[in-house]
Short mmCIF file of C-alpha atoms in Angstrom, two decimals:
data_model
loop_
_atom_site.label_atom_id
_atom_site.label_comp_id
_atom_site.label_asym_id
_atom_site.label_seq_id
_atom_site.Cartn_x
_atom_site.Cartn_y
_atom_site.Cartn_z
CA UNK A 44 91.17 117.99 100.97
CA UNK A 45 88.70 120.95 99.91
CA UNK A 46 87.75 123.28 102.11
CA UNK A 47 86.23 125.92 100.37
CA UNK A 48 82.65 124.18 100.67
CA UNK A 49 82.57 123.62 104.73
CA UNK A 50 79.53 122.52 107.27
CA UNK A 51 77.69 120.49 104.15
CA UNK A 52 76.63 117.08 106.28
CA UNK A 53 74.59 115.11 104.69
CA UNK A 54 73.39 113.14 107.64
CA UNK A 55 72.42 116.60 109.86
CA UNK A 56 68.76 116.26 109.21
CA UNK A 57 68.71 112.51 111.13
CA UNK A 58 71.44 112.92 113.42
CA UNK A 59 69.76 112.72 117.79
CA UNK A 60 71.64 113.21 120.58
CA UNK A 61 71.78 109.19 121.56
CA UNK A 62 73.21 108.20 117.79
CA UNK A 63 76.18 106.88 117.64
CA UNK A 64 79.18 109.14 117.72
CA UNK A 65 80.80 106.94 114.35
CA UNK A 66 78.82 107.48 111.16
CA UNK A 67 80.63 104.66 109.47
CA UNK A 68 83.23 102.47 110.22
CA UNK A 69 86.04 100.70 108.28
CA UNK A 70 89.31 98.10 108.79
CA UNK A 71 92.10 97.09 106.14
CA UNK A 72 95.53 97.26 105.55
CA UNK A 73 96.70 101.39 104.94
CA UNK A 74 99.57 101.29 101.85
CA UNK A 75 101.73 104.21 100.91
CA UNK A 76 101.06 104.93 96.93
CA UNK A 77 102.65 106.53 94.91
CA UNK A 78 101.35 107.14 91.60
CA UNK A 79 103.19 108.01 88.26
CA UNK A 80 101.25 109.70 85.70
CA UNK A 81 101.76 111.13 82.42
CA UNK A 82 103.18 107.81 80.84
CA UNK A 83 102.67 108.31 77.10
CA UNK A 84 102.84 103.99 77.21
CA UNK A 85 103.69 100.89 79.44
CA UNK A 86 107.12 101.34 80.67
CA UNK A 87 109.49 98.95 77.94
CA UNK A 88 111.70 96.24 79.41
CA UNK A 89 115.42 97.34 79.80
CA UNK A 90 114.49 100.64 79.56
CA UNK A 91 114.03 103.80 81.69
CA UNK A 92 110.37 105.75 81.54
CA UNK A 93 109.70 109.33 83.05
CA UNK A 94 106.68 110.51 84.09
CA UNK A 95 105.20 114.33 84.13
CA UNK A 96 103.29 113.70 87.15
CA UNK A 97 103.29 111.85 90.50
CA UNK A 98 102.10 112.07 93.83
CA UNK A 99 101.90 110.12 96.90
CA UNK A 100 99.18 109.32 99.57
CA UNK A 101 97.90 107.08 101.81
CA UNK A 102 96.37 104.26 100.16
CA UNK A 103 94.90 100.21 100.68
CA UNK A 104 91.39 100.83 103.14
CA UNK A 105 92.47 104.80 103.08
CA UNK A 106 90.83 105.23 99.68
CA UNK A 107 87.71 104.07 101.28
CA UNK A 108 88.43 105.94 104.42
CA UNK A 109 89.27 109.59 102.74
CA UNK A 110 86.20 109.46 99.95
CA UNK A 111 83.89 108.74 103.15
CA UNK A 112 85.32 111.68 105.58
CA UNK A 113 85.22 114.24 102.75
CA UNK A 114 81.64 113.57 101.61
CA UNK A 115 80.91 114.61 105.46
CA UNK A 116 80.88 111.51 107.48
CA UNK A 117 82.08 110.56 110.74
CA UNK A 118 84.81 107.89 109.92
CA UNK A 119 86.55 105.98 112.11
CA UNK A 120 89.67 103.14 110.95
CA UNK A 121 91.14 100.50 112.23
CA UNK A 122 94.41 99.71 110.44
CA UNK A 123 97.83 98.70 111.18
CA UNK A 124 100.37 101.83 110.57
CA UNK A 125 104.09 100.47 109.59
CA UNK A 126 106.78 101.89 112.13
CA UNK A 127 108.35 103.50 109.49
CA UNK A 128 108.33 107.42 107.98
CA UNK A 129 105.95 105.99 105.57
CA UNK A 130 103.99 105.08 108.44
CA UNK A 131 103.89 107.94 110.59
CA UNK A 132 103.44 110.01 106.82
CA UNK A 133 100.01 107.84 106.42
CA UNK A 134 98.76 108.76 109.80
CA UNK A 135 99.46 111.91 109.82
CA UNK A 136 97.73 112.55 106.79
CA UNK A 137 94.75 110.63 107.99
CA UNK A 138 94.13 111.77 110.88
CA UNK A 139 95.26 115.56 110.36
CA UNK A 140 94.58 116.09 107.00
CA UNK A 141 91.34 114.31 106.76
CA UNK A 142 89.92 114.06 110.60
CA UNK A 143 89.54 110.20 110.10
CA UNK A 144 89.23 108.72 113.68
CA UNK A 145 92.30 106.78 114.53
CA UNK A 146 91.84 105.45 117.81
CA UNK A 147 91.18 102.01 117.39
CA UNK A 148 94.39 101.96 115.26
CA UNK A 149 98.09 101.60 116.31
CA UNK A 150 101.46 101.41 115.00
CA UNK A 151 103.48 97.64 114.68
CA UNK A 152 106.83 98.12 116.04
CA UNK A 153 109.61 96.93 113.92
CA UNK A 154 106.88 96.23 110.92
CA UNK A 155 107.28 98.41 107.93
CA UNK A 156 104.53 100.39 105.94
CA UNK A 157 103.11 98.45 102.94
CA UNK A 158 104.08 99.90 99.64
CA UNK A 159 102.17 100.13 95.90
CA UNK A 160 103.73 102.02 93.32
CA UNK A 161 100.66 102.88 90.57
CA UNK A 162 101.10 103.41 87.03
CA UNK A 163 98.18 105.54 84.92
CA UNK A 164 98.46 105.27 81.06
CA UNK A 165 95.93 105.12 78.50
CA UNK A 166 92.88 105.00 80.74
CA UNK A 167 94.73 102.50 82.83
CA UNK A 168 96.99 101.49 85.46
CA UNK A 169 99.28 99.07 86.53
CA UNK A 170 100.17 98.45 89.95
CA UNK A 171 103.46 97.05 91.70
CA UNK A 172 103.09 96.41 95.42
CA UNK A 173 105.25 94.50 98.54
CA UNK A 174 104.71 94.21 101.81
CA UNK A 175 103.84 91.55 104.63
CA UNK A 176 100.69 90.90 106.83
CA UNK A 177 100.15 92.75 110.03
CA UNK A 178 101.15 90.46 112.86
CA UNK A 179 97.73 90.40 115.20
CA UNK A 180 97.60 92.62 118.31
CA UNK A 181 98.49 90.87 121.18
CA UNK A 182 95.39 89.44 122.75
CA UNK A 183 93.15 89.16 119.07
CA UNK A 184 91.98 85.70 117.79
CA UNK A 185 92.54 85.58 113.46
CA UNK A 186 89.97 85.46 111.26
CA UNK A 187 88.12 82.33 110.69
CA UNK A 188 89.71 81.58 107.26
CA UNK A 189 92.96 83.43 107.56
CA UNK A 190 96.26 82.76 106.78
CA UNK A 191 97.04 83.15 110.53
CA UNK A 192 94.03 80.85 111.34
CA UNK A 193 94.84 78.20 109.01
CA UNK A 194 99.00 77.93 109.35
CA UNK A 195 99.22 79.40 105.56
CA UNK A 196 101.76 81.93 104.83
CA UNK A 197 100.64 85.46 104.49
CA UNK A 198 100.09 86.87 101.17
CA UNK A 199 102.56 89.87 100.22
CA UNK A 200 100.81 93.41 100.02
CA UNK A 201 98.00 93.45 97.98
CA UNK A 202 95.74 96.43 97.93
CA UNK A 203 92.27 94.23 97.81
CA UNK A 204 93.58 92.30 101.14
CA UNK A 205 92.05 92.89 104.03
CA UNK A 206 94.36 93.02 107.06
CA UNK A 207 93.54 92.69 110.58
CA UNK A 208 92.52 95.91 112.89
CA UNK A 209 93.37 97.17 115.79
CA UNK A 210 93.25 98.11 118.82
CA UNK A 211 93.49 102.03 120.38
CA UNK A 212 97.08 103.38 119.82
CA UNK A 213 99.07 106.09 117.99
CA UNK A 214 103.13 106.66 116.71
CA UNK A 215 103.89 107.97 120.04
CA UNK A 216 102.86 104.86 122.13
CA UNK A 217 105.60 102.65 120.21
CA UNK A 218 107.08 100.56 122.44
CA UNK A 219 104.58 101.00 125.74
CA UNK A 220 103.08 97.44 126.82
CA UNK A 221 99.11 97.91 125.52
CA UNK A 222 96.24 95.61 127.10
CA UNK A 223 94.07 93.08 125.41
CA UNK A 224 92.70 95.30 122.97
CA UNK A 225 88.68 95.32 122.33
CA UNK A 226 89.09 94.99 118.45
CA UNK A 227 88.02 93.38 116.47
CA UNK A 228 85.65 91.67 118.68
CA UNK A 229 83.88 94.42 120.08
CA UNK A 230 83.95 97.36 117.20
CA UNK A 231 82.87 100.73 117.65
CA UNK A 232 78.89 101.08 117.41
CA UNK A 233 78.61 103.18 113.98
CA UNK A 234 75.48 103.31 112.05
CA UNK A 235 77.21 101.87 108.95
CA UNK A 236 80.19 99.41 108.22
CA UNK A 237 82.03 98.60 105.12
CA UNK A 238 83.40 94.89 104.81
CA UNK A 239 85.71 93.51 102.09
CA UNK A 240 84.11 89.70 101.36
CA UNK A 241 86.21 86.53 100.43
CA UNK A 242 85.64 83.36 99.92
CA UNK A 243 86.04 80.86 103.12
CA UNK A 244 86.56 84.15 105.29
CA UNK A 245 84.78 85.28 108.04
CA UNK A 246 85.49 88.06 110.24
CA UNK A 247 84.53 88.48 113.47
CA UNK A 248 83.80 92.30 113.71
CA UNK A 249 81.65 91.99 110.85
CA UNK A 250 78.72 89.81 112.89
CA UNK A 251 79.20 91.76 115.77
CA UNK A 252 78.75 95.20 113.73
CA UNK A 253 75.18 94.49 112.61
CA UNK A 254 74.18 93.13 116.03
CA UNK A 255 74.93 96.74 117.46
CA UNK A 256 72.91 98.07 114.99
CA UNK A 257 75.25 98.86 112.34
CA UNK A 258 74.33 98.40 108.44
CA UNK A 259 76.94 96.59 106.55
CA UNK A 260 78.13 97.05 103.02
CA UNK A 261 80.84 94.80 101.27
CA UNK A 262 82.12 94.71 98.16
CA UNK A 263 83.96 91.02 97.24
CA UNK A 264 87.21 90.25 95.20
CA UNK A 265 88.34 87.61 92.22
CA UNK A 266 87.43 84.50 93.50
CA UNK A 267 90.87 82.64 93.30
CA UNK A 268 89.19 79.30 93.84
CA UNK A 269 86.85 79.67 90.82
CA UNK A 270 84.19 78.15 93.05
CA UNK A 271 82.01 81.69 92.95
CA UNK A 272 79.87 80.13 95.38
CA UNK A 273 77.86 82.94 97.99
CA UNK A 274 77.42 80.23 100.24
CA UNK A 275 81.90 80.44 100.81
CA UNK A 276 80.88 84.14 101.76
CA UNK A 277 79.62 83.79 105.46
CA UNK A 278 79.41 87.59 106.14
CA UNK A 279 76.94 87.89 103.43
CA UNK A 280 74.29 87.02 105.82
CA UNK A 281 75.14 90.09 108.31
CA UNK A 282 75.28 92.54 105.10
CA UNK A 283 72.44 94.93 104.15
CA UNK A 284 74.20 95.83 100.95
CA UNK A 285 76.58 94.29 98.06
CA UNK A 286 78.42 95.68 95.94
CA UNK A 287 80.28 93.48 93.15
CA UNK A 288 80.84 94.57 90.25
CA UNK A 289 79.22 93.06 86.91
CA UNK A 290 81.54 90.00 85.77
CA UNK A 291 81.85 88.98 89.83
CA UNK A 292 78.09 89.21 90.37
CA UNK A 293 77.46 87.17 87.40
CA UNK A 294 79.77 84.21 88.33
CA UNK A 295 78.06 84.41 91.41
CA UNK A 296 74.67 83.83 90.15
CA UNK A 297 75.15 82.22 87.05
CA UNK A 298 73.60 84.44 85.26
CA UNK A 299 74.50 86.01 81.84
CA UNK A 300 73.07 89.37 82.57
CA UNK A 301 74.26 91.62 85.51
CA UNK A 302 70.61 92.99 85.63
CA UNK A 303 69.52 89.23 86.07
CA UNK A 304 72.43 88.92 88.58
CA UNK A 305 71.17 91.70 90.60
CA UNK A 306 68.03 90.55 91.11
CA UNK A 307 69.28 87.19 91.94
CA UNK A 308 71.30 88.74 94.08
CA UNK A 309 68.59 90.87 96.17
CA UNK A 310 67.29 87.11 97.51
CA UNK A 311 70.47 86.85 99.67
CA UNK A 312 70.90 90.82 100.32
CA UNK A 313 68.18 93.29 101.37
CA UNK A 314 70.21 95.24 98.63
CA UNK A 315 72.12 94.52 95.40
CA UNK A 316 74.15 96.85 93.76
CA UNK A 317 76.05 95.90 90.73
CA UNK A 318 78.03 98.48 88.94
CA UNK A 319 78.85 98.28 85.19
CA UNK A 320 81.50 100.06 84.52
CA UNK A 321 81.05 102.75 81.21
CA UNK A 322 77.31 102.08 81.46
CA UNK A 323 76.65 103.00 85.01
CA UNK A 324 74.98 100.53 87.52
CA UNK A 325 71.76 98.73 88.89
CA UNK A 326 70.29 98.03 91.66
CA UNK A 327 67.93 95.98 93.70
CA UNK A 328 65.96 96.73 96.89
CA UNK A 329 65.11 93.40 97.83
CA UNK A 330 62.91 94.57 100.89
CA UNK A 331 60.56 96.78 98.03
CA UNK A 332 61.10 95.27 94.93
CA UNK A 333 62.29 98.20 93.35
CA UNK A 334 65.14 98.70 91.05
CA UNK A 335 67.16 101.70 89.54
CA UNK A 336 69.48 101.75 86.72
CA UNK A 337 72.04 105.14 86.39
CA UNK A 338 74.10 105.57 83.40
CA UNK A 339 77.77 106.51 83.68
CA UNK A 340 78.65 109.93 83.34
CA UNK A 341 80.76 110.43 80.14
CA UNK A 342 84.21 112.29 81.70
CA UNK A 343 87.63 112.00 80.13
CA UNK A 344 89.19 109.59 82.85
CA UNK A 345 92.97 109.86 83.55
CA UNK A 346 93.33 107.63 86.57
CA UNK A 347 90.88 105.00 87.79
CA UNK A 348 92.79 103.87 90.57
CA UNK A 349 89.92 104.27 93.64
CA UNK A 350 86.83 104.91 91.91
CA UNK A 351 85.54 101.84 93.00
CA UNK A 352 86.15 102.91 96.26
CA UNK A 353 84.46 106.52 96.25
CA UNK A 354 81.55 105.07 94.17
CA UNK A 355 80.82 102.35 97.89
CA UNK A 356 81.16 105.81 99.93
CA UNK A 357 78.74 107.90 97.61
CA UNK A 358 76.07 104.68 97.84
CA UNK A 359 76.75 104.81 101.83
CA UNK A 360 76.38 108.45 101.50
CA UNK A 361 73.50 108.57 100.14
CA UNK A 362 71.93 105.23 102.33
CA UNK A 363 72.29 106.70 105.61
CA UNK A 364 70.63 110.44 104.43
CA UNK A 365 67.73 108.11 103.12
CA UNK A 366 68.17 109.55 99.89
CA UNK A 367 65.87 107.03 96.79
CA UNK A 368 67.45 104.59 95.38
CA UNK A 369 67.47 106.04 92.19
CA UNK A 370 69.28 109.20 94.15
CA UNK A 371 72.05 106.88 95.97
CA UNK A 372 73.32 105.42 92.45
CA UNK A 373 73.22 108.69 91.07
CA UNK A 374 75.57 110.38 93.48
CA UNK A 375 77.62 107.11 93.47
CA UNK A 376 78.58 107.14 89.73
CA UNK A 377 79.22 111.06 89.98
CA UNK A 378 81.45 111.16 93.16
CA UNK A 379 83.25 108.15 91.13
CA UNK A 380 83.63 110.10 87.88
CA UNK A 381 85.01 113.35 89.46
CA UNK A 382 87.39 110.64 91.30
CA UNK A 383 88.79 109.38 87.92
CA UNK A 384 89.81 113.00 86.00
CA UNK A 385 92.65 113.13 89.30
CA UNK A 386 95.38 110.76 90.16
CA UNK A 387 95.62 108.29 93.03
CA UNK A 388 93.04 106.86 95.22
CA UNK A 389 92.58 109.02 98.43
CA UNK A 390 94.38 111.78 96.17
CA UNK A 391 91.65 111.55 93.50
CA UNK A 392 88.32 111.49 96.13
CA UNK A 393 86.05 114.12 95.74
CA UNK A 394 84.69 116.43 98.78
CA UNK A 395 81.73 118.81 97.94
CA UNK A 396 83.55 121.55 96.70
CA UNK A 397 84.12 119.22 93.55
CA UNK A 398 80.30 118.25 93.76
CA UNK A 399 78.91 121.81 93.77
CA UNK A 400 81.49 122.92 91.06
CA UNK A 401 80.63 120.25 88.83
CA UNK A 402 76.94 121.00 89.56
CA UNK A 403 77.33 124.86 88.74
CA UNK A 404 79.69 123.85 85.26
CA UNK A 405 76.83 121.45 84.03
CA UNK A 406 74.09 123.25 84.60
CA UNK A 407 75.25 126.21 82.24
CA UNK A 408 76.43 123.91 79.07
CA UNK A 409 73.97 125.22 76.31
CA UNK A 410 73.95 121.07 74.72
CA UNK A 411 73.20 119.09 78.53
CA UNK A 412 70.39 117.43 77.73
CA UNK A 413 67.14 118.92 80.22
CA UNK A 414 66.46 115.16 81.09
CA UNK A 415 69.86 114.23 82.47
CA UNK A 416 70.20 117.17 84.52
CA UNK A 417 66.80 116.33 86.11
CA UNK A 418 68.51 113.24 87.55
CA UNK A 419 70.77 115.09 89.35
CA UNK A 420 68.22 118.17 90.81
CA UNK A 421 68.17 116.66 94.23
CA UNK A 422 71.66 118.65 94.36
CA UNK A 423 69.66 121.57 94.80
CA UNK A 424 68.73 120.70 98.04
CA UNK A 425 72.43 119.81 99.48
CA UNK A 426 75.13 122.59 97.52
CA UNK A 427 75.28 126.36 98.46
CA UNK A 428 73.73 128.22 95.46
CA UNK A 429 77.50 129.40 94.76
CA UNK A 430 80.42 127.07 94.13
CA UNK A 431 84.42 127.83 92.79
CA UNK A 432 84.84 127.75 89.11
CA UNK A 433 85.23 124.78 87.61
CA UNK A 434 87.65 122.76 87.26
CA UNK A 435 89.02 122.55 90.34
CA UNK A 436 92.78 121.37 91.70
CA UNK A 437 94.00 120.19 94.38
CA UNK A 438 97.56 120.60 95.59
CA UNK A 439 99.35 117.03 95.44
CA UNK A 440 100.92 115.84 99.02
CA UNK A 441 104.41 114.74 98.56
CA UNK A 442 106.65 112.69 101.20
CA UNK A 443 109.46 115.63 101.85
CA UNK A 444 107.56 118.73 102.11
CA UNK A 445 107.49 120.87 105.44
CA UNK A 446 105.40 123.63 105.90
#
């Protein structure tokens, strides 16, 4: 995590003594990557491939979790930590390294950590995961559509799965009889939440987030079903924001234009946000009418693995300062850029310091084009006037290392 760029929060100008303690609050399954780069190709069957690079980090819901903390907010998780090294490694690194709340998450005795080993080549990655569903916390009723609701067997570890969270707990209360815990019921009141959507799913925290006042964003998965039908998405009515991306919001919509799909998409959301990849995004205010289109930022990308992720936290980001529209995609698709020239998800996740060095490298290129840099002058506002040369690098956590 950066720290040469401290006491930038984005949310100080709006924050009264009676708001809610959690700026934004998240639940998922936490997975241990670990990420091989410098592949010159797709490793070859019956062969053996090195890498130049790798590194390892907390992953699943912890991209999310990490890219959120280190743009300034107040994050609090709710996850299911394996009782394992891998486990207490994960924790550790959330809750030390990145001051993520952790008390509404615990440790599964006897359950190991979730594992995804990542891949980047060629722009690319490919992903290998295992693992096994979270057994619920003693006391917690499944989600309506669940494996565990319906008799189905779980699904083995898959990063876009969304697990079920927890109650209070930490490593050291392994084994210690814990009460009916409050989540996910009753979560913590935050002023945002960030939902993961799928078909015939509903969870229960979700509803009971936006009654207390939260605003909910969710991004949504492949359908499996083929069905793409938003009425098989019962959470969509407690979300302020979606985020798909282009090909899902189309199928949803039946559209053949993800601008179209947006739009059609702002009738069931108070926003839409559809991102598009190379070309940037769009999005609808549904409540206004009005609509914003950003273009990507052109960067030489050597791992996409979490830019998804860090683009939903810029959007939140900018949402709860109350920044334009315009503004909020703007600061998505950059935060998501930086993300991609680093490896891993949470590894890869901008903080600040990134922000204002970029900011400070761009600004002195003798070919940027006056017009684009106008997009992003509401940076003036939010960076110290003096940032760390550009590029910056972060030192890689590895499993092993003591200080």
């Amino acid at each position: 995590m950066s720290t040469d760029t401290p006491g930038i929060d984005p949310l100080q100008a709006l924050r009264a003594p009676r708001d809610p303690a959690c700026d934004v609050f998240l639940t998922g399954p936490v997975f241990l990557d670990i990420v091989f780069t410098g592949l010159d190709s797709a490793p070859v069957r019956g062969t053996e491939s090195w890498a130049r690079g790798m590194g390892s980090s907390p992953g699943g819901v912890a991209n999310m979790a990490t890219a959120l903390a280190r743009l300034g907010l107040r994050t609090s998780l709710a996850a299911a930590f394996g009782d394992d090294h891998y486990g207490e490694y994960c924790w550790d690194a959330l809750e030390q390294g990145e001051g993520i709340d952790l008390s509404m998450s615990h440790t599964v005795p006897g359950w190991h950590s979730p594992v995804t080993v990542s891949m980047a080549y060629e722009g690319e990655r490919t992903m290998v995961s295992h693992g096994h569903e979270a057994p619920a916390p003693t006391g917690t009723a499944a989600p309506t559509g669940s494996p565990a609701s319906t008799g189905a067997a779980a699904p083995t570890g898959s990063p876009a799965s969304t697990g079920t969270a927890a109650p209070t707990g930490s490593p050291a209360s392994i084994g210690a009889a814990a009460p009916a815990p409050a989540f996910p019921h009753c979560p913590p009141r935050a002023r945002a939440a960030i939902a993961s959507l799928a078909p015939g799913r509903s969870e229960p925290w979700v509803a009971a987030a936006a009654r207390n006042g939260a605003m909910v964003f969710a991004d949504v998965g492949w359908d499996e079903t083929g069905r793409w039908d938003l009425d098989a998405l019962p959470d969509l009515a407690h979300c302020e924001a979606f985020l798909p991306n282009a090909e899902e919001a189309m199928r949803y919509t039946r559209t053949d234009c993800p601008r179209a799909a947006a739009h059609a998409l702002a009738e069931r959301v108070p926003l839409a946000v559809v991102t598009l990849g190379a070309e940037g995004a769009y999005a609808v205010d549904g409540r206004t009418g009005v609509a914003a289109a950003v273009p990507a930022i052109e960067v030489e990308a050597l791992d996409p693995t979490g830019a998804g992720d860090v683009f939903v936290a810029g959007f939140v980001t900018g949402t709860l300062a109350d920044w334009p529209l315009a503004d909020r995609l703007a600061f998505a698709g950059l935060t998501a850029a930086l993300s991609v020239q680093e490896f891993g998800g949470s590894l890869s996740a901008p903080g600040w310091a990134e922000v204002a060095a970029w900011w400070q490298l761009i600004r002195t290129c003798a070919s940027q084009d006056p017009a684009a840099l106008e997009r992003y002058a509401f940076l003036d506002d939010l960076l110290p006037t003096t940032a760390r040369a550009w590029p910056l690098r972060r030192a890689v956590p590895t499993i092993g290392f003591r200080q």
